[in-house]
mmCIF file of C-alpha atoms and ligand atoms in Angstrom:
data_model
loop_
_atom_site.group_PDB
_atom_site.id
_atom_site.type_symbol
_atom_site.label_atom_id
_atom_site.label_comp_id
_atom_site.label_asym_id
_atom_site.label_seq_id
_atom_site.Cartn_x
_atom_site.Cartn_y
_atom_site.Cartn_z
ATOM 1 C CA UNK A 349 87.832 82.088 117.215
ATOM 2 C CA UNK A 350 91.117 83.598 116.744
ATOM 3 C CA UNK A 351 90.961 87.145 114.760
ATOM 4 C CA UNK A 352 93.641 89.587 113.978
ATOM 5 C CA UNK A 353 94.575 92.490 116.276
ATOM 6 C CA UNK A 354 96.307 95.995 115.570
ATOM 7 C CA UNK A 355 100.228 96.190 116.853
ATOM 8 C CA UNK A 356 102.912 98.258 116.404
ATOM 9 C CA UNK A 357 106.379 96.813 114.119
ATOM 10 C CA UNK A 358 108.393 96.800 117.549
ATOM 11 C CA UNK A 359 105.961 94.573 119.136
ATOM 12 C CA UNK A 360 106.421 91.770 116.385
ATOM 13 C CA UNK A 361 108.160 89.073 118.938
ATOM 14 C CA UNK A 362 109.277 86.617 116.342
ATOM 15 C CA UNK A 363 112.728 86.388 114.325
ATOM 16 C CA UNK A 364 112.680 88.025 111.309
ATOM 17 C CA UNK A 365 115.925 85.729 110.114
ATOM 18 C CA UNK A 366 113.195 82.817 110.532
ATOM 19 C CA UNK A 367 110.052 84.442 109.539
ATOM 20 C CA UNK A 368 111.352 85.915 105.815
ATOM 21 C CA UNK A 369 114.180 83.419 105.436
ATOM 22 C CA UNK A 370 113.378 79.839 106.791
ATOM 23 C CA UNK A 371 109.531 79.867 107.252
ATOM 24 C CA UNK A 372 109.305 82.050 103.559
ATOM 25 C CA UNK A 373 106.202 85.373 103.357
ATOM 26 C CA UNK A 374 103.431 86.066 100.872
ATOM 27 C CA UNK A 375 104.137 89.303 99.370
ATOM 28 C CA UNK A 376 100.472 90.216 98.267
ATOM 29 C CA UNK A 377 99.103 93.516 95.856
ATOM 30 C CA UNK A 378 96.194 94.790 94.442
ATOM 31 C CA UNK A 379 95.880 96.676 91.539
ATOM 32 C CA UNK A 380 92.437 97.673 89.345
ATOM 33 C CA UNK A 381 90.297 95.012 91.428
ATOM 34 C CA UNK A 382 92.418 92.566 90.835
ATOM 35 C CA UNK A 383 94.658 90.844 93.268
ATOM 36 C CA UNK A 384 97.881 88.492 92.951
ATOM 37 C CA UNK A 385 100.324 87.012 95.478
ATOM 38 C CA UNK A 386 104.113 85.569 95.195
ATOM 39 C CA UNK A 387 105.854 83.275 97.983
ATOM 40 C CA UNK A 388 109.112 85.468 98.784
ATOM 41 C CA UNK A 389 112.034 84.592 101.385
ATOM 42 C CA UNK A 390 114.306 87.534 100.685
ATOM 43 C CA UNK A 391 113.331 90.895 102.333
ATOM 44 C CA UNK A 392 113.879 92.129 105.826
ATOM 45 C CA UNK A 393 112.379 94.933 108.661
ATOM 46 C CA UNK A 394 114.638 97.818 109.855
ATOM 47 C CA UNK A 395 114.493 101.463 110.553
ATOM 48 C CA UNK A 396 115.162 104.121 107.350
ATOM 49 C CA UNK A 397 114.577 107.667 106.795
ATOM 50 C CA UNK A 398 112.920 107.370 110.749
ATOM 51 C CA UNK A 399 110.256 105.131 109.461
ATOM 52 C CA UNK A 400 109.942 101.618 110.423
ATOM 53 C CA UNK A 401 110.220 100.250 107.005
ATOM 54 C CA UNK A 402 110.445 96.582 105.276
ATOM 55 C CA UNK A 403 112.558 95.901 102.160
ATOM 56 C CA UNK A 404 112.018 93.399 99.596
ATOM 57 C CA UNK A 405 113.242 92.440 95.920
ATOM 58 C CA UNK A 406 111.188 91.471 93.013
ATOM 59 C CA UNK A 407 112.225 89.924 90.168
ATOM 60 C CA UNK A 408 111.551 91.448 86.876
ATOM 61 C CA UNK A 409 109.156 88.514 85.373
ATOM 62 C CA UNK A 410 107.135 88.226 88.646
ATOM 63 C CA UNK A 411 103.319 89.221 87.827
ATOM 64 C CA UNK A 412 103.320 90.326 91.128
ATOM 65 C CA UNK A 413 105.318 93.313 90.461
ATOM 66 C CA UNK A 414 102.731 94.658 88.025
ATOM 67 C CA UNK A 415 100.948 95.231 91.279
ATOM 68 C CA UNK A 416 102.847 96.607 93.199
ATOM 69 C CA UNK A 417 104.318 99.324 90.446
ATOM 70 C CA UNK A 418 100.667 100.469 90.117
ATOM 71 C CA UNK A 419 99.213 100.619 93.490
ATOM 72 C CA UNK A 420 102.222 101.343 95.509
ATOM 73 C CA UNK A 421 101.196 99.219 98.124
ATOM 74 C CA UNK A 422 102.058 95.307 99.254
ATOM 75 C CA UNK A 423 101.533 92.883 102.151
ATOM 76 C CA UNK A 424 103.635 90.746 103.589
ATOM 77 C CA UNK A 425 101.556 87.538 105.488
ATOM 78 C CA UNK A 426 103.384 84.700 107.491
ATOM 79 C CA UNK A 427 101.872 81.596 107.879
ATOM 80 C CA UNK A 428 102.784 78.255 110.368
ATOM 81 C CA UNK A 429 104.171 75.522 109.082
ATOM 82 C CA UNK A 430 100.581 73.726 107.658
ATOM 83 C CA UNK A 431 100.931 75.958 105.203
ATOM 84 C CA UNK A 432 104.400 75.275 103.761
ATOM 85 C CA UNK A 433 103.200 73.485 100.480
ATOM 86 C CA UNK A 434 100.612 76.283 99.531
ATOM 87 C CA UNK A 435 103.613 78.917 99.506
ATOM 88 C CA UNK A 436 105.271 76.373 97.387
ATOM 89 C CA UNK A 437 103.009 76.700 94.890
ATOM 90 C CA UNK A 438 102.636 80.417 95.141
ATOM 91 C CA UNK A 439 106.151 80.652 94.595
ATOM 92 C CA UNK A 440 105.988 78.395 91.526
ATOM 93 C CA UNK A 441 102.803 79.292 89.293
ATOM 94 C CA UNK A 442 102.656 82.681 88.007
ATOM 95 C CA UNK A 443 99.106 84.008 88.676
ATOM 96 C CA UNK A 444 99.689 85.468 84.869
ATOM 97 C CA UNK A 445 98.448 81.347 83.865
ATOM 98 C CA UNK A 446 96.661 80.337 86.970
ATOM 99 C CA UNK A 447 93.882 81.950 89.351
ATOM 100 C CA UNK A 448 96.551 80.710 91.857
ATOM 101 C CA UNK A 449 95.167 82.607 95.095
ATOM 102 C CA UNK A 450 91.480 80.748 94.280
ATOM 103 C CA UNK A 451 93.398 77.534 93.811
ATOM 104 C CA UNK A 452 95.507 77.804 96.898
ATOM 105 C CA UNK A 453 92.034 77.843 98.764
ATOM 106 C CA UNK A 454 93.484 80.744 100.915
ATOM 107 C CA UNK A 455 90.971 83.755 102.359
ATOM 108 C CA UNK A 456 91.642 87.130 101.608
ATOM 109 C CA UNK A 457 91.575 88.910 104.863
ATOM 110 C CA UNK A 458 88.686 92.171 105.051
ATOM 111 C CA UNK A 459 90.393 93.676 107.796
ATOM 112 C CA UNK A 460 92.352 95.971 105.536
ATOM 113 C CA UNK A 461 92.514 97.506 101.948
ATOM 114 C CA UNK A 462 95.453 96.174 101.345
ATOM 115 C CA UNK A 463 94.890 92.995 101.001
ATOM 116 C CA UNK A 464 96.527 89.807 102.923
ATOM 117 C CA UNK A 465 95.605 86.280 104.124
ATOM 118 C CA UNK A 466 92.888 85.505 107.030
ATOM 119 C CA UNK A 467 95.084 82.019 107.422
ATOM 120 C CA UNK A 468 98.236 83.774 108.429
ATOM 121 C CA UNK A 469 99.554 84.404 112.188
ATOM 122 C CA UNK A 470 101.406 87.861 111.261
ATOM 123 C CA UNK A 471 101.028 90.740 108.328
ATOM 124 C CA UNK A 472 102.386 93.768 107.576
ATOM 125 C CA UNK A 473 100.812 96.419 105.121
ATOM 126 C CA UNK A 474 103.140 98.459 103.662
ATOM 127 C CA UNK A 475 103.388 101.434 101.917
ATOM 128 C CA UNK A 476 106.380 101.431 99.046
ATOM 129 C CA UNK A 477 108.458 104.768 99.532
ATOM 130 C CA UNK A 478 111.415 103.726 97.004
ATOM 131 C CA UNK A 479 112.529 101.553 94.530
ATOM 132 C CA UNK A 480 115.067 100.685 92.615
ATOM 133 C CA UNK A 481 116.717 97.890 90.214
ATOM 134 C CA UNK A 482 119.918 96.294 91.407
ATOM 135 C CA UNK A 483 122.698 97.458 88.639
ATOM 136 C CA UNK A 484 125.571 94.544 87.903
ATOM 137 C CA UNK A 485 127.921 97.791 88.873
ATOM 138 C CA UNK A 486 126.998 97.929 92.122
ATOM 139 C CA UNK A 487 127.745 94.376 93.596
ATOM 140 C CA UNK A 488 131.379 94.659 95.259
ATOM 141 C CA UNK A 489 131.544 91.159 94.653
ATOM 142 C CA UNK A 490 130.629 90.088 91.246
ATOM 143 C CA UNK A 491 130.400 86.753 91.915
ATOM 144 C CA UNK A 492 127.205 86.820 93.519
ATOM 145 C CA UNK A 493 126.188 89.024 90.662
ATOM 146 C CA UNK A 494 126.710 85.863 88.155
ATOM 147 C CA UNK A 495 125.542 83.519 90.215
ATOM 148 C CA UNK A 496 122.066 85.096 91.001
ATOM 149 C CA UNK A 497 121.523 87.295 87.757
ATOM 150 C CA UNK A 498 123.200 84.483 85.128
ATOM 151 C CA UNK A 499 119.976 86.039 82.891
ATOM 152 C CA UNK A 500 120.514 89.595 84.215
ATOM 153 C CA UNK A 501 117.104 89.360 85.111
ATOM 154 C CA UNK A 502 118.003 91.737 88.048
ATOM 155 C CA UNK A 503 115.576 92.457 90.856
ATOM 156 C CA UNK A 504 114.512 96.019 91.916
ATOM 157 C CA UNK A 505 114.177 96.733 95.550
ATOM 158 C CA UNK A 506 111.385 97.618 97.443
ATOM 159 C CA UNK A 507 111.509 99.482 100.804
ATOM 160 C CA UNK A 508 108.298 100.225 101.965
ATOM 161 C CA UNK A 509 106.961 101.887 105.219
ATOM 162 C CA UNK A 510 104.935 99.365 107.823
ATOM 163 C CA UNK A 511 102.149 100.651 107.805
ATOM 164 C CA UNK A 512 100.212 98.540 110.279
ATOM 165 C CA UNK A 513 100.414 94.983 111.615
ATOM 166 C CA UNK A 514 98.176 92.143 112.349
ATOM 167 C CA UNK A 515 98.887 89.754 114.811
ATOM 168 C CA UNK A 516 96.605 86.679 115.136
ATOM 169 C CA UNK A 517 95.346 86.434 119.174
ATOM 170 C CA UNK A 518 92.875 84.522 120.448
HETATM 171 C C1 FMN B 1138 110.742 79.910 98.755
HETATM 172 C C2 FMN B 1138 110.597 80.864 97.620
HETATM 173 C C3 FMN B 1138 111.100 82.140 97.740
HETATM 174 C C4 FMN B 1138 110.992 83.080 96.700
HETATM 175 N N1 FMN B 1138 111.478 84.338 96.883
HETATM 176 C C5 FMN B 1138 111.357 85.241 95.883
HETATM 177 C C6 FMN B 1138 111.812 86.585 96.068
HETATM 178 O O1 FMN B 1138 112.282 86.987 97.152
HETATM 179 N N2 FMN B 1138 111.706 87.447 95.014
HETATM 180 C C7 FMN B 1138 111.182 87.047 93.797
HETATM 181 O O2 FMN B 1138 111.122 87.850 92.868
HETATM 182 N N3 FMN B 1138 110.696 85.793 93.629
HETATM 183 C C8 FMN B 1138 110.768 84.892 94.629
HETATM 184 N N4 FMN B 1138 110.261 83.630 94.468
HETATM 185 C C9 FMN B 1138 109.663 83.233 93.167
HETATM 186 C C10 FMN B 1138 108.184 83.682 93.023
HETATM 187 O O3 FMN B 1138 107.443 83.419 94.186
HETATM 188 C C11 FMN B 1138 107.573 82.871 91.846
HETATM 189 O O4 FMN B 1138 108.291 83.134 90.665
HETATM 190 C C12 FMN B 1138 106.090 83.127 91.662
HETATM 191 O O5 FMN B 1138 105.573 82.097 90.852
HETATM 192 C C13 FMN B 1138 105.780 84.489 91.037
HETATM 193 O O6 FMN B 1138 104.404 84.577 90.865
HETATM 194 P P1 FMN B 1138 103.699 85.746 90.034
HETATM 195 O O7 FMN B 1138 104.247 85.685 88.625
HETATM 196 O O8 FMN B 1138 102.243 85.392 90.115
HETATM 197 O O9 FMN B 1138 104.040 87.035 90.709
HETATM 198 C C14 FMN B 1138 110.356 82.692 95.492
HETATM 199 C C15 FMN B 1138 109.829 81.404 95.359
HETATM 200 C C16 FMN B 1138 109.933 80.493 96.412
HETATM 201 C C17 FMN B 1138 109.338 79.107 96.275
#
C-alpha cells in the first residue's frame, strides 16, 4: 500500500514549471469544520524572508478564499494524470453550489490538520505569512492587466511558508 511520508521542500524532485503549470494543484482550506478545494495552475515555490515559502493568487469570487482568509492555512496536492478531469471540475463548480469535494469522490487525507487529498503523489501544507491584492498600478505592462482583470476582479497573493510535505512512497 503506498502511504505518504514526511520530506523536506528541497527534497521535492519534480518540476515545479510542470507540477503548478502543466499538470495544475488543488489548493485546499478549512475553515469552522468545513472544508473546500479549487483546481489552481498559477503559484510557484521559492525562498523569502529565509523561509521556504509557496506563492499563489486567488481570485476574488473563489469560495475557496473564504477559507483561507479565516484559517490562515492552505494545501497544495498534486495528483498524476488519472486525475486530470476531477481537477477540471474542481476548477469549474464553486463548492458555494455543489458539495464538490464529496462529488469528486476524492479522500481527505488524516495525516495532517490541514487538510489535503489521500489520492495525490505530493502536498504541501502551508502556512500564509502575507497577502495582498494585485493593484492595476502596479503591472509595468498594462496590457496583461486588461487582458487578465477585463472585470478588475483582481487576485490577491498568497505567500505562505511550507510547512511540511508529503510524498507518496511505497
Ligand atoms: C486549470 C485551472 C486553473 C485555475 N487556476 C486558478 C488560479 O490560479 N487562481 C484562481 O483564483 N482560480 C483558478 N482557477 C479557477 C477555480 O479553480 C474555479 O473558479 C473554482 O470553481 C473555484 O471554486 P470555489 O468557488 O469552490 O473556490 C483555475 C481553474 C482551472 C480549471
Amino acid at each position: 500500500m503506498e502511504i505518504f511520508k514526511e520530506i523536506q521542500p528541497e527534497e521535492i524532485s519534480e518540476n515545479a514549471f510542470k507540477l503548478i503549470g502543466k499538470d495544475w494543484m488543488l489548493v485546499t482550506s478549512s475553515a469552522d469544520d468545513k472544508i473546500n478545494t479549487m483546481t489552481a495552475s498559477w503559484g510557484g515555490f521559492g525562498v523569502l524572508w529565509g523561509k521556504n515559502v509557496a506563492y499563489i493568487v486567488v481570485r476574488p469570487q473563489r469560495y475557496t478564499k473564504e477559507f483561507i482568509d479565516k484559517s490562515g492555512r492552505f494545501s497544495l496536492t498534486f495528483f498524476n494524470d488519472s486525475f486530470r478531469s476531477k481537477l477540471s471540475y474542481l476548477g469549474t463548480v464553486s463548492g458555494r453550489d455543489e458539495d464538490k469535494i464529496k462529488k469528486s469522490g476524492l479522500t481527505v487525507s488524516e495525516n495532517s490538520e490541514i487538510p489535503f487529498f489521500e489520492e495525490g503523489k505530493l502536498a504541501a501544507i502551508c502556512k500564509v505569512l502575507y497577502k495582498q491584492k494585485l493593484t492595476p498600478d502596479s503591472f509595468l505592462d498594462s496590457s496583461i492587466a486588461d487582458r487578465w482583470y477585463p472585470d478588475h476582479d483582481f487576485h490577491t497573493l498568497y505567500v505562505a511558508e511550507i510547512e511540511k510535505v508529503f510524498v507518496k512512497s511505497n
